[in-house]
Amino acid sequence: MTEDYRSMWTDLGLNLEAHDALLGVLGPAYQNIYLAQKDRPEGMGYFDFVMSEVHGLRIKELLDEKKAGRKIIGCYCVFVPEEIALAANATLVGLCSGADFATEEVEKLLPRNTCALIKSSFGFKLGKVCPYLESADMIVGENTCDGKKKAYETFKGLVDNLYVMDLPQVKSEQGRILLKSEYLRFKAAVEALTGVQITADSLKQAIRTVNAKRAAVHRLSALRKADPAPISGLDALLVNQVFFYDNPARFTASVEKICDELEKRIVESKGVFPKKAPRILVSGCPQAVPNWKLPLIVETAGAVIVGEESCVGERGTRNLTDDSGNTIEEMMEAIIDRYYQVDCAIFTPNPDRLAHIEEMAAAYKADGVIHYGLQFCQPYLMESIPVEKALEQKGMPTLRIETDYSMEDMGQLKTRIEAFIEQLR
Ligand code: BJ8
């Protein structure tokens, strides 16, 4: 880190000893996994810097924004519309984390058979190690899977600023009405928090800012269709992870810069893996920072990940919001239309997701699909079986894995994934 941020962390109420321990694990892990890669695009230097300052400079920026009167909103789901936060002069940051922490304490509040993503959110709060969580003026929890919605009932006792957003589980006329009323309620809550009334101009500008961020990621994704792949799955995942907490305009510019570089690499036929290396599409649960286990195993086995059908990936960023409306009502409808297309496994039935997996496998010229399910995640594990059957029927080799955030199953996963990749060669 460029400065000593200990007094900032103390002011935020972090447990310095626990926080040191967390950074002591994350720093070397990042070095061993990320910096050990060969032929990385130079533009990844920005993302390395962001990672080195993830609890430093970025937090300082957010606290400076707060001093200037801006509010920080934290969230756990891609259904929380960033456009509404930005239009009311607030900053939205993602709070999901991909590491176990304070597990013993967590399991006093949650059943052991809760997914790692939910447990880790509790662990970061109980362990007092997340400066994003502690900086947030509002924390949005959303009623998606049963695990999350019941966990928020307990989480409410740990934080004093939890706002729960209800979400439909069926895509019907009634479902859309529910989403609309919840987005209007959220808009009113954000306006009350910030004291800023959203205008047609501020909403249009916010839609454009978020669209630009998504469009940059779409451009990056499209470049991953090339063979040889110009960027590793590990690096692309990092970009998708940073999407959730970086300054939007700076993020967009940094992704565009990498894309310029990748375009040149493609012309020169320069890849991070040799041409014809097996190409993998990952599909399933979100992979939050620092959950790099799966891409690490896949890519050290000589295959390359070319796409993520995930909320930290294409499910979260697919589709732009129509910015042609002139009134707040028109633009709110456009926002609802855009988010209503997110095909999370909490929806029943959810045929769009399978269609998108098939579409992505074809577009990215995948040789195989790995379905990534977190243990105890009913929605994605349930869907993984029909997804596997449907893909296999169409001749797409598919491997279903069920894992958590620990490193204990590394050996076993490695064996299964290597055998799968071997079969693709
Ligand atoms: S829109 S995927 S970000 S809910 S892994 S907590 S589903 S038991 S994260 Fe998600 Fe929104 Fe859907 Fe995306 Fe539950 Fe499964 Fe845990 Fe999960």
Short mmCIF file of C-alpha atoms and ligand atoms in Angstrom, two decimals:
data_model
loop_
_atom_site.label_atom_id
_atom_site.label_comp_id
_atom_site.label_asym_id
_atom_site.label_seq_id
_atom_site.Cartn_x
_atom_site.Cartn_y
_atom_site.Cartn_z
CA MET A 1 0.00 0.00 0.00
CA THR A 2 1.15 3.50 -0.68
CA GLU A 3 0.43 4.85 2.81
CA ASP A 4 -0.15 3.70 6.33
CA TYR A 5 -3.90 3.45 6.71
CA ARG A 6 -4.02 2.06 10.22
CA SER A 7 -5.60 5.12 11.78
CA MET A 8 -8.27 5.10 9.05
CA TRP A 9 -9.05 1.45 9.81
CA THR A 10 -9.14 2.15 13.55
CA ASP A 11 -11.60 5.01 12.98
CA LEU A 12 -13.78 2.63 10.98
CA GLY A 13 -13.83 0.24 13.93
CA LEU A 14 -11.87 -2.56 12.27
CA ASN A 15 -10.13 -5.14 14.40
CA LEU A 16 -6.54 -4.37 13.41
CA GLU A 17 -5.11 -7.68 14.47
CA ALA A 18 -7.72 -9.66 12.52
CA HIS A 19 -7.42 -7.28 9.59
CA ASP A 20 -3.62 -7.70 9.50
CA ALA A 21 -4.14 -11.45 9.49
CA LEU A 22 -6.55 -11.16 6.55
CA LEU A 23 -4.21 -8.96 4.52
CA GLY A 24 -1.34 -11.25 5.47
CA VAL A 25 -3.13 -14.06 3.69
CA LEU A 26 -4.52 -12.07 0.76
CA GLY A 27 -1.31 -10.28 -0.24
CA PRO A 28 0.84 -13.40 -0.73
CA ALA A 29 -2.11 -15.28 -2.31
CA TYR A 30 -2.46 -12.50 -4.87
CA GLN A 31 1.27 -12.53 -5.59
CA ASN A 32 1.38 -16.29 -6.01
CA ILE A 33 -1.69 -16.48 -8.19
CA TYR A 34 -1.74 -13.24 -10.16
CA LEU A 35 1.77 -11.96 -10.36
CA ALA A 36 3.03 -15.45 -11.17
CA GLN A 37 1.12 -15.46 -14.48
CA LYS A 38 3.11 -14.98 -17.69
CA ASP A 39 2.45 -12.58 -20.58
CA ARG A 40 -0.22 -10.57 -18.79
CA PRO A 41 -1.54 -7.50 -20.60
CA GLU A 42 0.25 -4.39 -19.35
CA GLY A 43 -3.12 -2.82 -18.61
CA MET A 44 -3.58 -5.33 -15.79
CA GLY A 45 -1.09 -3.20 -13.88
CA TYR A 46 -3.99 -0.91 -12.99
CA PHE A 47 -5.96 -3.82 -11.53
CA ASP A 48 -2.91 -5.03 -9.61
CA PHE A 49 -2.68 -1.54 -8.15
CA VAL A 50 -6.40 -1.56 -7.27
CA MET A 51 -5.93 -4.88 -5.52
CA SER A 52 -2.93 -3.64 -3.59
CA GLU A 53 -5.02 -0.64 -2.49
CA VAL A 54 -8.31 -2.44 -2.06
CA HIS A 55 -8.43 -1.65 1.66
CA GLY A 56 -6.25 1.45 1.34
CA LEU A 57 -6.55 4.15 -1.27
CA ARG A 58 -10.03 3.09 -2.47
CA ILE A 59 -11.38 3.27 1.07
CA LYS A 60 -9.74 6.65 1.55
CA GLU A 61 -11.46 7.83 -1.64
CA LEU A 62 -14.82 6.62 -0.35
CA LEU A 63 -14.26 8.32 3.00
CA ASP A 64 -13.28 11.53 1.20
CA GLU A 65 -16.51 11.27 -0.80
CA LYS A 66 -18.38 10.88 2.48
CA LYS A 67 -16.70 13.96 3.93
CA ALA A 68 -17.88 15.85 0.85
CA GLY A 69 -21.45 14.75 1.63
CA ARG A 70 -21.80 11.70 -0.61
CA LYS A 71 -23.38 8.53 0.77
CA ILE A 72 -22.02 5.02 0.34
CA ILE A 73 -24.42 2.14 -0.28
CA GLY A 74 -23.23 -1.45 0.03
CA CYS A 75 -25.04 -4.37 -1.57
CA TYR A 76 -24.87 -8.14 -2.02
CA CYS A 77 -26.65 -8.67 -5.31
CA VAL A 78 -26.65 -7.50 -8.92
CA PHE A 79 -30.37 -6.75 -8.60
CA VAL A 80 -29.58 -3.55 -6.69
CA PRO A 81 -29.64 -0.86 -9.41
CA GLU A 82 -26.47 1.22 -9.40
CA GLU A 83 -28.21 3.74 -11.66
CA ILE A 84 -30.54 4.79 -8.83
CA ALA A 85 -27.69 5.19 -6.34
CA LEU A 86 -25.59 7.27 -8.75
CA ALA A 87 -28.54 9.45 -9.77
CA ALA A 88 -29.00 10.41 -6.12
CA ASN A 89 -25.32 11.25 -5.74
CA ALA A 90 -24.46 8.06 -3.86
CA THR A 91 -21.79 5.43 -4.56
CA LEU A 92 -22.71 1.75 -4.76
CA VAL A 93 -20.16 -0.89 -3.76
CA GLY A 94 -20.41 -4.67 -3.73
CA LEU A 95 -19.97 -6.31 -0.33
CA CYS A 96 -19.85 -10.02 -1.14
CA SER A 97 -16.56 -11.57 -0.25
CA GLY A 98 -15.02 -14.80 -1.33
CA ALA A 99 -13.09 -15.84 1.76
CA ASP A 100 -13.91 -17.60 5.01
CA PHE A 101 -13.46 -15.53 8.12
CA ALA A 102 -14.42 -15.93 11.80
CA THR A 103 -16.13 -19.22 10.93
CA GLU A 104 -16.54 -20.30 14.54
CA GLU A 105 -18.39 -17.09 15.41
CA VAL A 106 -20.47 -17.32 12.23
CA GLU A 107 -21.61 -20.83 13.03
CA LYS A 108 -23.03 -19.60 16.34
CA LEU A 109 -25.48 -17.54 14.26
CA LEU A 110 -25.97 -19.56 11.09
CA PRO A 111 -26.38 -23.29 10.48
CA ARG A 112 -23.21 -25.00 9.31
CA ASN A 113 -24.92 -25.96 6.08
CA THR A 114 -25.21 -22.36 4.89
CA CYS A 115 -23.40 -21.43 1.66
CA ALA A 116 -19.89 -19.97 1.90
CA LEU A 117 -20.96 -16.67 0.37
CA ILE A 118 -23.46 -15.93 3.13
CA LYS A 119 -21.16 -17.21 5.85
CA SER A 120 -18.33 -15.06 4.60
CA SER A 121 -20.53 -11.92 4.67
CA PHE A 122 -21.27 -12.65 8.31
CA GLY A 123 -17.63 -13.49 9.01
CA PHE A 124 -16.40 -10.19 7.62
CA LYS A 125 -18.88 -8.34 9.84
CA LEU A 126 -18.26 -10.37 12.98
CA GLY A 127 -14.50 -10.31 12.48
CA LYS A 128 -14.59 -6.52 11.82
CA VAL A 129 -12.32 -6.80 8.82
CA CYS A 130 -14.27 -5.19 5.96
CA PRO A 131 -13.75 -1.45 5.52
CA TYR A 132 -16.42 -1.34 2.76
CA LEU A 133 -19.07 -2.72 5.11
CA GLU A 134 -18.03 -0.33 7.86
CA SER A 135 -18.03 2.67 5.49
CA ALA A 136 -21.52 2.03 4.17
CA ASP A 137 -24.31 4.41 5.14
CA MET A 138 -26.87 1.90 3.90
CA ILE A 139 -26.51 -1.84 3.39
CA VAL A 140 -28.95 -3.41 0.97
CA GLY A 141 -29.88 -7.03 1.50
CA GLU A 142 -32.20 -8.62 -1.02
CA ASN A 143 -34.71 -11.43 -0.71
CA THR A 144 -33.31 -13.85 -3.26
CA CYS A 145 -32.49 -17.40 -2.14
CA ASP A 146 -33.86 -18.75 1.14
CA GLY A 147 -30.39 -18.64 2.67
CA LYS A 148 -29.95 -14.93 2.05
CA LYS A 149 -33.43 -13.85 3.01
CA LYS A 150 -33.38 -15.71 6.32
CA ALA A 151 -29.80 -14.65 7.01
CA TYR A 152 -30.77 -10.97 6.72
CA GLU A 153 -33.21 -11.45 9.59
CA THR A 154 -30.19 -12.23 11.77
CA PHE A 155 -27.90 -9.74 10.02
CA LYS A 156 -30.30 -6.96 11.02
CA GLY A 157 -29.11 -7.46 14.58
CA LEU A 158 -25.46 -6.94 13.57
CA VAL A 159 -25.81 -3.70 11.61
CA ASP A 160 -28.06 -0.72 12.15
CA ASN A 161 -28.47 0.32 8.52
CA LEU A 162 -29.82 -2.73 6.72
CA TYR A 163 -32.41 -2.09 4.03
CA VAL A 164 -34.13 -5.21 2.72
CA MET A 165 -35.30 -5.25 -0.88
CA ASP A 166 -37.92 -7.79 -1.84
CA LEU A 167 -37.53 -9.49 -5.22
CA PRO A 168 -39.85 -11.62 -7.33
CA GLN A 169 -39.09 -15.30 -7.79
CA VAL A 170 -41.39 -15.83 -10.79
CA LYS A 171 -41.18 -13.85 -14.02
CA SER A 172 -44.83 -13.02 -14.44
CA GLU A 173 -46.86 -9.85 -14.70
CA GLN A 174 -47.15 -9.87 -10.91
CA GLY A 175 -43.41 -10.42 -10.61
CA ARG A 176 -42.68 -7.34 -12.66
CA ILE A 177 -45.15 -5.30 -10.61
CA LEU A 178 -43.30 -6.37 -7.46
CA LEU A 179 -39.92 -5.44 -8.94
CA LYS A 180 -41.26 -2.06 -10.01
CA SER A 181 -42.72 -1.26 -6.62
CA GLU A 182 -39.49 -2.35 -4.90
CA TYR A 183 -37.34 -0.21 -7.21
CA LEU A 184 -39.60 2.79 -6.58
CA ARG A 185 -39.39 2.14 -2.83
CA PHE A 186 -35.59 1.87 -3.12
CA LYS A 187 -35.46 5.14 -5.08
CA ALA A 188 -37.40 6.88 -2.31
CA ALA A 189 -35.15 5.35 0.37
CA VAL A 190 -31.99 6.44 -1.43
CA GLU A 191 -33.37 9.95 -1.90
CA ALA A 192 -34.20 10.08 1.81
CA LEU A 193 -30.68 8.86 2.67
CA THR A 194 -28.87 11.36 0.46
CA GLY A 195 -31.34 14.25 0.66
CA VAL A 196 -31.02 14.42 -3.14
CA GLN A 197 -34.08 14.30 -5.36
CA ILE A 198 -33.40 12.24 -8.50
CA THR A 199 -34.11 14.23 -11.67
CA ALA A 200 -34.56 13.09 -15.25
CA ASP A 201 -31.11 14.52 -16.03
CA SER A 202 -29.34 12.85 -13.13
CA LEU A 203 -31.00 9.52 -13.92
CA LYS A 204 -30.07 9.72 -17.59
CA GLN A 205 -26.47 10.53 -16.69
CA ALA A 206 -26.36 7.65 -14.20
CA ILE A 207 -27.75 5.21 -16.77
CA ARG A 208 -25.08 6.33 -19.21
CA THR A 209 -22.29 5.92 -16.65
CA VAL A 210 -23.35 2.38 -15.77
CA ASN A 211 -23.96 1.50 -19.42
CA ALA A 212 -20.44 2.67 -20.28
CA LYS A 213 -19.02 0.43 -17.58
CA ARG A 214 -21.01 -2.55 -18.85
CA ALA A 215 -20.21 -1.80 -22.50
CA ALA A 216 -16.49 -1.81 -21.69
CA VAL A 217 -16.85 -5.23 -20.09
CA HIS A 218 -18.83 -6.44 -23.13
CA ARG A 219 -15.95 -5.31 -25.34
CA LEU A 220 -13.49 -7.22 -23.18
CA SER A 221 -15.69 -10.33 -23.29
CA ALA A 222 -15.93 -10.19 -27.08
CA LEU A 223 -12.13 -10.14 -27.34
CA ARG A 224 -11.96 -13.35 -25.33
CA LYS A 225 -13.54 -15.13 -28.30
CA ALA A 226 -10.16 -15.05 -30.07
CA ASP A 227 -7.90 -18.08 -30.26
CA PRO A 228 -5.27 -17.87 -28.83
CA ALA A 229 -7.03 -16.20 -25.90
CA PRO A 230 -5.46 -12.75 -25.38
CA ILE A 231 -6.16 -12.65 -21.64
CA SER A 232 -6.39 -15.29 -18.94
CA GLY A 233 -9.62 -16.17 -17.18
CA LEU A 234 -7.94 -15.21 -13.91
CA ASP A 235 -7.32 -11.68 -15.16
CA ALA A 236 -10.76 -11.35 -16.74
CA LEU A 237 -12.34 -12.50 -13.48
CA LEU A 238 -10.37 -9.87 -11.60
CA VAL A 239 -11.71 -7.18 -13.92
CA ASN A 240 -15.25 -8.46 -13.30
CA GLN A 241 -14.63 -8.41 -9.56
CA VAL A 242 -13.20 -4.88 -9.52
CA PHE A 243 -16.36 -3.81 -11.42
CA PHE A 244 -18.14 -3.89 -8.06
CA TYR A 245 -16.14 -1.36 -6.10
CA ASP A 246 -14.04 0.85 -8.31
CA ASN A 247 -14.88 4.38 -9.37
CA PRO A 248 -17.14 3.77 -12.43
CA ALA A 249 -15.54 6.22 -14.87
CA ARG A 250 -12.00 5.17 -13.98
CA PHE A 251 -12.94 1.50 -14.23
CA THR A 252 -14.44 2.04 -17.69
CA ALA A 253 -11.34 3.86 -18.94
CA SER A 254 -9.04 1.14 -17.54
CA VAL A 255 -11.01 -1.66 -19.20
CA GLU A 256 -11.05 0.20 -22.53
CA LYS A 257 -7.28 0.56 -22.28
CA ILE A 258 -6.84 -3.18 -21.80
CA CYS A 259 -9.16 -3.81 -24.75
CA ASP A 260 -6.99 -1.60 -27.00
CA GLU A 261 -4.01 -3.67 -25.97
CA LEU A 262 -5.84 -6.97 -26.50
CA GLU A 263 -6.91 -5.94 -29.98
CA LYS A 264 -3.25 -5.53 -30.89
CA ARG A 265 -2.44 -8.90 -29.34
CA ILE A 266 -5.15 -10.53 -31.43
CA VAL A 267 -3.77 -8.99 -34.64
CA GLU A 268 -0.33 -10.34 -33.69
CA SER A 269 -1.88 -13.69 -32.75
CA LYS A 270 -0.34 -13.34 -29.30
CA GLY A 271 -2.06 -15.27 -26.56
CA VAL A 272 -1.61 -16.09 -22.89
CA PHE A 273 -2.08 -19.77 -23.77
CA PRO A 274 -1.12 -21.54 -26.98
CA LYS A 275 -3.61 -21.67 -29.82
CA LYS A 276 -6.02 -24.60 -29.45
CA ALA A 277 -5.62 -24.73 -25.66
CA PRO A 278 -8.86 -26.19 -24.28
CA ARG A 279 -11.42 -23.43 -23.75
CA ILE A 280 -13.66 -23.50 -20.71
CA LEU A 281 -16.87 -21.67 -19.91
CA VAL A 282 -17.56 -21.37 -16.18
CA SER A 283 -21.19 -21.21 -15.16
CA GLY A 284 -22.90 -20.95 -11.80
CA CYS A 285 -22.51 -19.15 -8.48
CA PRO A 286 -20.77 -15.78 -8.25
CA GLN A 287 -17.03 -15.73 -7.48
CA ALA A 288 -16.26 -12.71 -5.30
CA VAL A 289 -12.75 -11.46 -4.40
CA PRO A 290 -10.57 -13.34 -3.39
CA ASN A 291 -12.19 -16.50 -4.69
CA TRP A 292 -9.76 -17.48 -7.45
CA LYS A 293 -9.61 -21.21 -6.68
CA LEU A 294 -11.38 -22.54 -9.77
CA PRO A 295 -9.62 -20.43 -12.44
CA LEU A 296 -6.30 -21.12 -10.74
CA ILE A 297 -6.82 -24.88 -11.02
CA VAL A 298 -8.16 -24.71 -14.58
CA GLU A 299 -5.46 -22.44 -15.91
CA THR A 300 -2.53 -24.15 -14.21
CA ALA A 301 -3.80 -27.32 -15.89
CA GLY A 302 -3.25 -25.68 -19.28
CA ALA A 303 -6.83 -24.76 -20.23
CA VAL A 304 -8.12 -21.22 -20.51
CA ILE A 305 -11.37 -19.81 -19.16
CA VAL A 306 -13.02 -17.79 -21.91
CA GLY A 307 -16.24 -16.68 -20.19
CA GLU A 308 -18.16 -16.62 -16.93
CA GLU A 309 -21.90 -17.23 -16.86
CA SER A 310 -22.09 -15.72 -13.40
CA CYS A 311 -23.14 -12.57 -11.58
CA VAL A 312 -19.45 -11.76 -11.35
CA GLY A 313 -19.41 -11.98 -15.12
CA GLU A 314 -21.91 -11.96 -17.91
CA ARG A 315 -25.12 -12.65 -15.97
CA GLY A 316 -24.43 -9.51 -13.97
CA THR A 317 -23.38 -7.26 -16.83
CA ARG A 318 -25.44 -8.51 -19.79
CA ASN A 319 -27.81 -5.93 -21.34
CA LEU A 320 -27.57 -2.16 -21.23
CA THR A 321 -30.37 0.06 -19.94
CA ASP A 322 -32.30 1.98 -22.58
CA ASP A 323 -31.32 5.61 -22.03
CA SER A 324 -33.69 7.14 -24.57
CA GLY A 325 -36.45 8.06 -22.08
CA ASN A 326 -37.08 11.68 -21.21
CA THR A 327 -38.94 11.37 -17.95
CA ILE A 328 -38.05 9.70 -14.67
CA GLU A 329 -40.98 7.30 -15.18
CA GLU A 330 -39.75 6.23 -18.62
CA MET A 331 -36.23 5.68 -17.38
CA MET A 332 -37.37 3.78 -14.28
CA GLU A 333 -39.34 1.46 -16.62
CA ALA A 334 -36.18 0.97 -18.68
CA ILE A 335 -34.21 0.12 -15.52
CA ILE A 336 -36.86 -2.41 -14.47
CA ASP A 337 -36.83 -3.96 -17.97
CA ARG A 338 -33.06 -4.30 -17.86
CA TYR A 339 -32.82 -5.93 -14.43
CA TYR A 340 -35.84 -8.13 -15.00
CA GLN A 341 -33.79 -10.03 -17.56
CA VAL A 342 -31.22 -11.20 -14.98
CA ASP A 343 -31.62 -14.97 -14.98
CA CYS A 344 -30.60 -15.83 -11.42
CA ALA A 345 -31.38 -19.39 -10.33
CA ILE A 346 -33.75 -18.09 -7.67
CA PHE A 347 -36.36 -17.72 -10.46
CA THR A 348 -38.70 -20.56 -11.19
CA PRO A 349 -38.83 -21.70 -13.89
CA ASN A 350 -35.62 -20.25 -15.26
CA PRO A 351 -35.25 -21.38 -18.89
CA ASP A 352 -33.37 -18.24 -19.99
CA ARG A 353 -30.31 -19.24 -18.02
CA LEU A 354 -29.80 -22.50 -19.90
CA ALA A 355 -30.36 -20.65 -23.18
CA HIS A 356 -27.68 -18.12 -22.17
CA ILE A 357 -25.20 -20.84 -21.18
CA GLU A 358 -25.66 -22.49 -24.57
CA GLU A 359 -25.38 -19.16 -26.34
CA MET A 360 -22.17 -18.29 -24.47
CA ALA A 361 -20.61 -21.72 -25.01
CA ALA A 362 -21.13 -21.27 -28.76
CA ALA A 363 -20.06 -17.62 -28.88
CA TYR A 364 -16.85 -18.16 -26.89
CA LYS A 365 -16.12 -21.40 -28.74
CA ALA A 366 -15.95 -23.32 -25.47
CA ASP A 367 -14.79 -26.93 -25.56
CA GLY A 368 -16.38 -27.65 -22.19
CA VAL A 369 -18.43 -26.12 -19.39
CA ILE A 370 -17.60 -26.29 -15.70
CA HIS A 371 -20.62 -25.70 -13.50
CA TYR A 372 -19.45 -24.05 -10.31
CA GLY A 373 -21.82 -24.61 -7.40
CA LEU A 374 -21.21 -23.54 -3.85
CA GLN A 375 -22.02 -26.23 -1.31
CA PHE A 376 -25.52 -25.77 0.15
CA CYS A 377 -26.56 -23.34 -2.61
CA GLN A 378 -29.88 -24.96 -3.47
CA PRO A 379 -30.81 -22.78 -6.48
CA TYR A 380 -27.61 -23.30 -8.46
CA LEU A 381 -27.01 -26.91 -7.39
CA MET A 382 -30.58 -27.80 -8.32
CA GLU A 383 -30.18 -26.18 -11.74
CA SER A 384 -26.78 -27.75 -12.33
CA ILE A 385 -28.30 -31.19 -13.00
CA PRO A 386 -30.69 -30.20 -15.83
CA VAL A 387 -28.02 -27.82 -17.16
CA GLU A 388 -25.48 -30.66 -17.33
CA LYS A 389 -28.00 -33.00 -18.97
CA ALA A 390 -29.04 -30.46 -21.58
CA LEU A 391 -25.45 -29.52 -22.44
CA GLU A 392 -24.26 -33.12 -22.63
CA GLN A 393 -27.20 -33.96 -24.89
CA LYS A 394 -25.96 -31.29 -27.27
CA GLY A 395 -22.45 -32.71 -27.18
CA MET A 396 -20.96 -30.13 -24.80
CA PRO A 397 -18.81 -31.87 -22.16
CA THR A 398 -19.81 -30.59 -18.73
CA LEU A 399 -18.33 -31.00 -15.29
CA ARG A 400 -20.30 -30.16 -12.17
CA ILE A 401 -18.28 -29.17 -9.15
CA GLU A 402 -19.51 -28.39 -5.68
CA THR A 403 -17.10 -26.53 -3.47
CA ASP A 404 -16.66 -23.82 -0.84
CA TYR A 405 -14.10 -21.13 -0.02
CA SER A 406 -11.65 -23.39 1.77
CA MET A 407 -8.53 -24.81 0.15
CA GLU A 408 -9.15 -28.26 1.57
CA ASP A 409 -10.58 -29.71 -1.62
CA MET A 410 -7.86 -28.27 -3.89
CA GLY A 411 -6.28 -31.69 -4.49
CA GLN A 412 -9.53 -33.45 -5.21
CA LEU A 413 -10.77 -30.66 -7.52
CA LYS A 414 -7.46 -30.58 -9.33
CA THR A 415 -7.68 -34.30 -10.08
CA ARG A 416 -11.23 -34.05 -11.42
CA ILE A 417 -10.60 -30.88 -13.43
CA GLU A 418 -7.36 -32.15 -14.95
CA ALA A 419 -9.11 -35.35 -16.03
CA PHE A 420 -11.91 -33.26 -17.56
CA ILE A 421 -9.45 -31.07 -19.46
CA GLU A 422 -7.59 -34.12 -20.66
CA GLN A 423 -10.85 -35.43 -22.10
CA LEU A 424 -11.27 -32.14 -24.04
CA ARG A 425 -7.88 -32.20 -25.70
S1 BJ8 B 1 -28.75 -12.34 -8.84
S2 BJ8 B 1 -26.76 -15.20 -8.07
S3 BJ8 B 1 -25.94 -11.95 -6.86
S4 BJ8 B 1 -28.82 -13.72 -5.62
S5 BJ8 B 1 -24.50 -18.80 -3.58
S6 BJ8 B 1 -26.30 -16.60 -1.50
S7 BJ8 B 1 -27.87 -18.00 -4.42
S8 BJ8 B 1 -27.18 -19.99 -1.56
S9 BJ8 B 1 -25.50 -15.18 -4.70
FE1 BJ8 B 1 -26.71 -14.04 -6.18
FE2 BJ8 B 1 -28.18 -11.92 -6.77
FE3 BJ8 B 1 -28.79 -14.30 -7.76
FE4 BJ8 B 1 -26.69 -13.02 -8.65
FE5 BJ8 B 1 -27.91 -17.96 -2.18
FE6 BJ8 B 1 -26.55 -19.62 -3.69
FE7 BJ8 B 1 -25.42 -18.62 -1.56
FE8 BJ8 B 1 -25.99 -17.07 -3.67
#
